[in-house]
PDB file of C-alpha atoms in Angstrom:
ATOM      1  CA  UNK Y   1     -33.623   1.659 -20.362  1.00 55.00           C
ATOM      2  CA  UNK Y   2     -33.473   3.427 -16.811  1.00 57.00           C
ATOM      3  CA  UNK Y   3     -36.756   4.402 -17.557  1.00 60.00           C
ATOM      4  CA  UNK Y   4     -38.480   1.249 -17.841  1.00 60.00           C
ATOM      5  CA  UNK Y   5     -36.685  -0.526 -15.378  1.00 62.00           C
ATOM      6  CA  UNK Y   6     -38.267   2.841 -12.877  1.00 61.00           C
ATOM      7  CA  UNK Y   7     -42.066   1.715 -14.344  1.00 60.00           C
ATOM      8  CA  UNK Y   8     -41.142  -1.738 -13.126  1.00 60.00           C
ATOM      9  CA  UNK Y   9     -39.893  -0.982 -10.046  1.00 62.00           C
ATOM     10  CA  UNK Y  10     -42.820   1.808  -9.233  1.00 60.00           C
ATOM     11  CA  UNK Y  11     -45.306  -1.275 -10.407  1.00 55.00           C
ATOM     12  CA  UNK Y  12     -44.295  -4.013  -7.937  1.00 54.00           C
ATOM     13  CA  UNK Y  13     -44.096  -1.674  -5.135  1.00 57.00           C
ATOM     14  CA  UNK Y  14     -47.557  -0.565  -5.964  1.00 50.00           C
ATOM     15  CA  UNK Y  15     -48.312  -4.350  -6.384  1.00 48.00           C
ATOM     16  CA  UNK Y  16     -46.997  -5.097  -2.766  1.00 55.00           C
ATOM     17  CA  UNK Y  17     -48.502  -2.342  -1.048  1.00 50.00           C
ATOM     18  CA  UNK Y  18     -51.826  -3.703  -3.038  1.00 45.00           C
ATOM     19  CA  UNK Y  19     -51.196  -7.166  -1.113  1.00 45.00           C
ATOM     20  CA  UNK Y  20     -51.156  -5.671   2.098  1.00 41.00           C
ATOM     21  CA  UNK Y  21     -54.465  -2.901   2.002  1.00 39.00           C
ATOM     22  CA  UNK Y  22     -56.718  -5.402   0.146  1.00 39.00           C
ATOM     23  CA  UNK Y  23     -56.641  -7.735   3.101  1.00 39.00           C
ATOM     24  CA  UNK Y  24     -56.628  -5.184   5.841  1.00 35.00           C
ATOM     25  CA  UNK Y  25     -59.449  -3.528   3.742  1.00 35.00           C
ATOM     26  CA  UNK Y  26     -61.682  -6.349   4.075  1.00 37.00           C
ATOM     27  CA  UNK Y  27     -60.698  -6.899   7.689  1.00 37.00           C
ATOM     28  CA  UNK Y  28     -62.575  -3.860   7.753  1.00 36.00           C
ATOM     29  CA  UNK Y  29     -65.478  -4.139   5.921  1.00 36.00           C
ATOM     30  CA  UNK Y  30     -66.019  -7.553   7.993  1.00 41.00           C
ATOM     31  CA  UNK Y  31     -65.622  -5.493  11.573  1.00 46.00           C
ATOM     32  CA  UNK Y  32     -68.483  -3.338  10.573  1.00 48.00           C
ATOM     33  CA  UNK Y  33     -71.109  -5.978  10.171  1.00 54.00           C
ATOM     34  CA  UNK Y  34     -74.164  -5.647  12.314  1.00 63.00           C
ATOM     35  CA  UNK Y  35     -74.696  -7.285  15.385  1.00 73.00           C
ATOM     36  CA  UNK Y  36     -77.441 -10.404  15.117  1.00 83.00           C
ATOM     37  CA  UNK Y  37     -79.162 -11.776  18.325  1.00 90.00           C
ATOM     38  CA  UNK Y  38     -78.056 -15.230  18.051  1.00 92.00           C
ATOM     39  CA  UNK Y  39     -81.003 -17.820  18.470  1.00 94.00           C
ATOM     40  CA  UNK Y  40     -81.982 -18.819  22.208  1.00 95.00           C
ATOM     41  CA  UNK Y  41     -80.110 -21.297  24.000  1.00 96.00           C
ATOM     42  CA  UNK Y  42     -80.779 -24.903  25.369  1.00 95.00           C
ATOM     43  CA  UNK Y  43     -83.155 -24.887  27.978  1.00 95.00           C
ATOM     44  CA  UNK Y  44     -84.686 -21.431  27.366  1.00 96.00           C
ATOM     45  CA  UNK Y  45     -88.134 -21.156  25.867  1.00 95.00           C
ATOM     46  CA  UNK Y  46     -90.393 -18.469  24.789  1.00 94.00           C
ATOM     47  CA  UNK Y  47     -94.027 -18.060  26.669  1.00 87.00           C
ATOM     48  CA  UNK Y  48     -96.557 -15.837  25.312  1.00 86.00           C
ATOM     49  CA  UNK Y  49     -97.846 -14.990  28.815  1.00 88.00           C
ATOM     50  CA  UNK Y  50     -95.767 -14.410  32.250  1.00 87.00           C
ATOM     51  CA  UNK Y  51     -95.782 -17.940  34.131  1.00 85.00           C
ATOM     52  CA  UNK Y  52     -95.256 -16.742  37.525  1.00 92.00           C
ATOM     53  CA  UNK Y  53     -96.736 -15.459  40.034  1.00 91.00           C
ATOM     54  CA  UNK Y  54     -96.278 -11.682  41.372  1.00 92.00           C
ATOM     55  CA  UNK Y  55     -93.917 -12.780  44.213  1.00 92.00           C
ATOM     56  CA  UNK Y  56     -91.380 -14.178  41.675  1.00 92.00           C
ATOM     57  CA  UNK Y  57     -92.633 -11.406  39.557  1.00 93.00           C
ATOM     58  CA  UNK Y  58     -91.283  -9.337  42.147  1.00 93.00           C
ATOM     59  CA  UNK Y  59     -88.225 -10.722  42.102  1.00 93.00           C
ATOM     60  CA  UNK Y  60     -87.322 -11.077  39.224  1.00 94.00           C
ATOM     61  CA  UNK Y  61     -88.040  -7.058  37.894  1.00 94.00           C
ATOM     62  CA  UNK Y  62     -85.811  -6.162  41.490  1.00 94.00           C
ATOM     63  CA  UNK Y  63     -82.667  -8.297  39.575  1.00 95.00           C
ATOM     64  CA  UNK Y  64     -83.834  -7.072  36.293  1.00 96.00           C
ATOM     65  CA  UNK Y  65     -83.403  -3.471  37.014  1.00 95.00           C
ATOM     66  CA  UNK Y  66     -79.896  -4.157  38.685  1.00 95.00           C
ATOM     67  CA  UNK Y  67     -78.696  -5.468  35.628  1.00 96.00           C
ATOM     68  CA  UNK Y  68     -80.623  -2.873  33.696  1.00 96.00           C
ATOM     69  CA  UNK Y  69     -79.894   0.280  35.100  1.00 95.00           C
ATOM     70  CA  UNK Y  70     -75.822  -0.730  34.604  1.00 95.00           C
ATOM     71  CA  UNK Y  71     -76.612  -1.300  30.958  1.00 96.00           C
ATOM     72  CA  UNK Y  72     -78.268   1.546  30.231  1.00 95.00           C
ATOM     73  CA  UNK Y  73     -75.545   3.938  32.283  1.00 91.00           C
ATOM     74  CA  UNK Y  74     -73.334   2.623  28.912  1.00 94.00           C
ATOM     75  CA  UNK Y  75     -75.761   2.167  26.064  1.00 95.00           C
ATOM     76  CA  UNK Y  76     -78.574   4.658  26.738  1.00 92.00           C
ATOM     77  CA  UNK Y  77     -81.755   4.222  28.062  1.00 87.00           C
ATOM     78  CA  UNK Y  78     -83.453   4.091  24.727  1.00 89.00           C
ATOM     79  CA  UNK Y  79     -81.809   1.454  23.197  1.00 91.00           C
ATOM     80  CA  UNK Y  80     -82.409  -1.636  25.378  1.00 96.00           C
ATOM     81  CA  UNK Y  81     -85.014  -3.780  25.145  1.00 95.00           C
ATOM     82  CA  UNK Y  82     -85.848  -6.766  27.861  1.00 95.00           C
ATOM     83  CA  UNK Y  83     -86.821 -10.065  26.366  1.00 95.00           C
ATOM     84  CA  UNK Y  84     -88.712 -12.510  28.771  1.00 95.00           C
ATOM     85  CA  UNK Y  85     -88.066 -15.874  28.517  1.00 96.00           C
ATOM     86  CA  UNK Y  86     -88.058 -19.458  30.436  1.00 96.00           C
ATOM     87  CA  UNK Y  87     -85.478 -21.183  31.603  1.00 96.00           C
ATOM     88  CA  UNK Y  88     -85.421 -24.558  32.996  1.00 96.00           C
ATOM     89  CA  UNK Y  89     -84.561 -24.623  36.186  1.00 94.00           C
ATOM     90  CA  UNK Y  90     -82.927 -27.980  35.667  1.00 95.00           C
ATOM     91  CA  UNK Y  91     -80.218 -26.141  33.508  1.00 95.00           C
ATOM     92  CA  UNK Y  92     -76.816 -24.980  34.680  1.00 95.00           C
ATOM     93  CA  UNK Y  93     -76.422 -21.383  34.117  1.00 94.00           C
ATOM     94  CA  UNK Y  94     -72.562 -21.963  32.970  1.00 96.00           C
ATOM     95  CA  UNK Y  95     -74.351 -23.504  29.924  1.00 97.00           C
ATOM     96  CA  UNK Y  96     -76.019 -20.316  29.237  1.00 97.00           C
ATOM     97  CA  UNK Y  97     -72.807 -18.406  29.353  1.00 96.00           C
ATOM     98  CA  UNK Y  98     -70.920 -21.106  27.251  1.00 96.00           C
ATOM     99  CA  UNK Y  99     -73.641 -21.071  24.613  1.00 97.00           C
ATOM    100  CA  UNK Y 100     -73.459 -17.234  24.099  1.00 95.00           C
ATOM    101  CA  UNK Y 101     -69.778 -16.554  24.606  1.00 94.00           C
ATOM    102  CA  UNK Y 102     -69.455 -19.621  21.771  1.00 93.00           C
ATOM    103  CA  UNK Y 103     -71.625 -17.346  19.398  1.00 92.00           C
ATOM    104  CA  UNK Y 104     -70.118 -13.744  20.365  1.00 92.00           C
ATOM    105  CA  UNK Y 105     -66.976 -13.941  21.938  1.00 87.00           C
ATOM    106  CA  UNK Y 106     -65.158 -16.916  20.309  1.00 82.00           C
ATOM    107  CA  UNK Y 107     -66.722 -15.988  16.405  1.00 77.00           C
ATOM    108  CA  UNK Y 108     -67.130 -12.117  16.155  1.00 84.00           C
ATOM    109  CA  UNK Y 109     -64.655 -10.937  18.983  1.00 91.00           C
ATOM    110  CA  UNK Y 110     -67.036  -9.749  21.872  1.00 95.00           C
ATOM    111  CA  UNK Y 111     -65.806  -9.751  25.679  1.00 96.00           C
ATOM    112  CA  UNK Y 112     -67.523 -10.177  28.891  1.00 95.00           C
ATOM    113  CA  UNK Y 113     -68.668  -7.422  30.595  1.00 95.00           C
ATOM    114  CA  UNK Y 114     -69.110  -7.085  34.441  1.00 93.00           C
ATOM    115  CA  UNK Y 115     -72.640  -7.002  35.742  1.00 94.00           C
ATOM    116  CA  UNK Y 116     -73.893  -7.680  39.291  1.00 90.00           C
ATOM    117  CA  UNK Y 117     -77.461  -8.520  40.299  1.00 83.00           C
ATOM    118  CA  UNK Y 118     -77.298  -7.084  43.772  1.00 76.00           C
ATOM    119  CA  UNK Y 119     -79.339  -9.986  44.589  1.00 77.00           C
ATOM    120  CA  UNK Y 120     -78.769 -13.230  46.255  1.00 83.00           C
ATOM    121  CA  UNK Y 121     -81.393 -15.615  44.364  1.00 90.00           C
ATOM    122  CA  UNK Y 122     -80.155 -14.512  41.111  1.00 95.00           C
ATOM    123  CA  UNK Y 123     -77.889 -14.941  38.335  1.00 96.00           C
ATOM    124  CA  UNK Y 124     -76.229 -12.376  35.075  1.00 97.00           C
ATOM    125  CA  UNK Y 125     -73.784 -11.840  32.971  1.00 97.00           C
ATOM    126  CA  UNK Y 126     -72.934  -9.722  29.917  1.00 97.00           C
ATOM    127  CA  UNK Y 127     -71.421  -9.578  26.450  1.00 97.00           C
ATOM    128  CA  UNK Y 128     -69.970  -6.195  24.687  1.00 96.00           C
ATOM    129  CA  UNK Y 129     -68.996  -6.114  20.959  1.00 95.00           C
ATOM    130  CA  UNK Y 130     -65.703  -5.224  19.783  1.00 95.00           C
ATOM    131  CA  UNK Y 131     -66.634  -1.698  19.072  1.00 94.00           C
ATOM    132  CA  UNK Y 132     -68.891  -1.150  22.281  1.00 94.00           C
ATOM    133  CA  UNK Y 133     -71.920  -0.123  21.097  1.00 94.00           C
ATOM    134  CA  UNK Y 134     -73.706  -3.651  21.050  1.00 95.00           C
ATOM    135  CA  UNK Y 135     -74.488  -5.635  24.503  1.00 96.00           C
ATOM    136  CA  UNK Y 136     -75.982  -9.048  25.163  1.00 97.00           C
ATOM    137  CA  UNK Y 137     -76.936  -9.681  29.071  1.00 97.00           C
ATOM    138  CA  UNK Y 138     -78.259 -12.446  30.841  1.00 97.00           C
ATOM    139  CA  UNK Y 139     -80.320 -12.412  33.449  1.00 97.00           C
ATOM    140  CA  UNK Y 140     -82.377 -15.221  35.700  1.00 96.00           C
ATOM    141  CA  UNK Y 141     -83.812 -16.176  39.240  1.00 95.00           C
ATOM    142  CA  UNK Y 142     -81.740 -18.640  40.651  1.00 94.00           C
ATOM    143  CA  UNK Y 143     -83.271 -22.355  40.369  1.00 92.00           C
ATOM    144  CA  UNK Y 144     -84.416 -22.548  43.759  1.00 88.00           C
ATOM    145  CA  UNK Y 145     -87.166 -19.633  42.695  1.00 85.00           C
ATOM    146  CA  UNK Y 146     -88.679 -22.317  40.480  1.00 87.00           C
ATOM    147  CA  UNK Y 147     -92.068 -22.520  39.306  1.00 82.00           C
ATOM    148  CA  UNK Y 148     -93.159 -25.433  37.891  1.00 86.00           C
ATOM    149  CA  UNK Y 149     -89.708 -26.605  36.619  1.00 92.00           C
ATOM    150  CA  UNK Y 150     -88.747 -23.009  35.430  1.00 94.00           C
ATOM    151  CA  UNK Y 151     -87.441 -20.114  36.287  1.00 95.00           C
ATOM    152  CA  UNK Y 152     -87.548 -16.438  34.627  1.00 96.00           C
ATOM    153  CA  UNK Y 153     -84.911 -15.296  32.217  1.00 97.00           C
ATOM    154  CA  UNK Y 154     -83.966 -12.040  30.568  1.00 97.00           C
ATOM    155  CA  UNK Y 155     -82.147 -10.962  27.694  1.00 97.00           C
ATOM    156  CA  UNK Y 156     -81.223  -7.330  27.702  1.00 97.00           C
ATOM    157  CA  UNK Y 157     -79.664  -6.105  24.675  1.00 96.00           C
ATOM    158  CA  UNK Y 158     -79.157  -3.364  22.067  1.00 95.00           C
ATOM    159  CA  UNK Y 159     -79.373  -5.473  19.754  1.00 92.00           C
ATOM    160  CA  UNK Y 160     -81.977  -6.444  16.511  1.00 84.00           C
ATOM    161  CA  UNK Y 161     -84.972  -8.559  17.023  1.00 70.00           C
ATOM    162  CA  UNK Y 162     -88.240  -9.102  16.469  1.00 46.00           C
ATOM    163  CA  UNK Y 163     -89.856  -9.838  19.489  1.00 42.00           C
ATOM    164  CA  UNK Y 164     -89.374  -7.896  23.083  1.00 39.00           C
ATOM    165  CA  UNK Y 165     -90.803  -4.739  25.188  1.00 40.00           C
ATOM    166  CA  UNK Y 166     -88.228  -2.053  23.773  1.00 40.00           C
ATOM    167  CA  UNK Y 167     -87.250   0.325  26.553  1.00 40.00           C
TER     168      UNK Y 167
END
């Protein structure tokens, strides 16, 4: 009688400790996802030649390479890529940074990194996954450095997508 009332016992222990790994398993198997590039944000377009001329061209490479060189201290040289965009320069850059931190830090756990663009007409910030090997950064040319109603935008990241000059 002992016997089976040991089998019983032995099964719902095994039956709790079941309970608990399964969940914590799949915890697990969700943290190791890969990164996605979420889709571009209001306001920021896609050109499929430079709008600007080599002053603001100037410019904007000088708070590029700030932001850049910080980056790739962390994630390697290799690994980042720079995707130009547009912005409009009628958009508030806290926009930007709420759209992103909506997509990375509030669903899949990513915190803000500091950056600093060294520069006074310009704007950045960045995103790090939970394990730190992915980033997301933001860069622009403050509104004031608008051309025609825009202003240059980067994305530097580590992380997949089609388009972009890889590093």
């Amino acid at each position: 009688m002992s016997n089976k009332i040991g089998r019983k016992g032995r099964f719902f222990r095994v039956l709790k400790i079941g309970t608990l790994v399964v969940p914590l398993l799949g915890l697990a198997a969700c943290s190791g996802e890969e990164a996605v590039m979420p889709p571009d944000a209001p306001g920021v377009s896609r050109s499929e030649e430079y709008s600007f001329g080599s002053a603001t061209q100037a410019q904007d490479w000088q708070a590029t390479r700030k932001v850049l060189g910080q980056l790739e201290g962390r994630f390697g040289e290799k690994s980042m890529r720079i995707l130009a965009r547009n912005l409009a320069s009628t958009t508030d850059p806290q926009t930007i940074k709420v759209y992103y931190a909506e997509r990375l830090v509030h669903q899949a756990g990513w915190a803000e990194m500091p950056v600093s663009t060294f520069a006074d007409k310009a704007w950045a910030f960045a995103l790090v996954s939970p394990n730190g090997k992915h980033v997301l950064a933001v860069e622009a040319l403050d509104a004031s450095e608008s051309a025609g109603g825009i202003v240059p935008l980067n994305i530097l990241t580590n992380l997949d997508e089609d388009n972009g000059s890889k590093r």
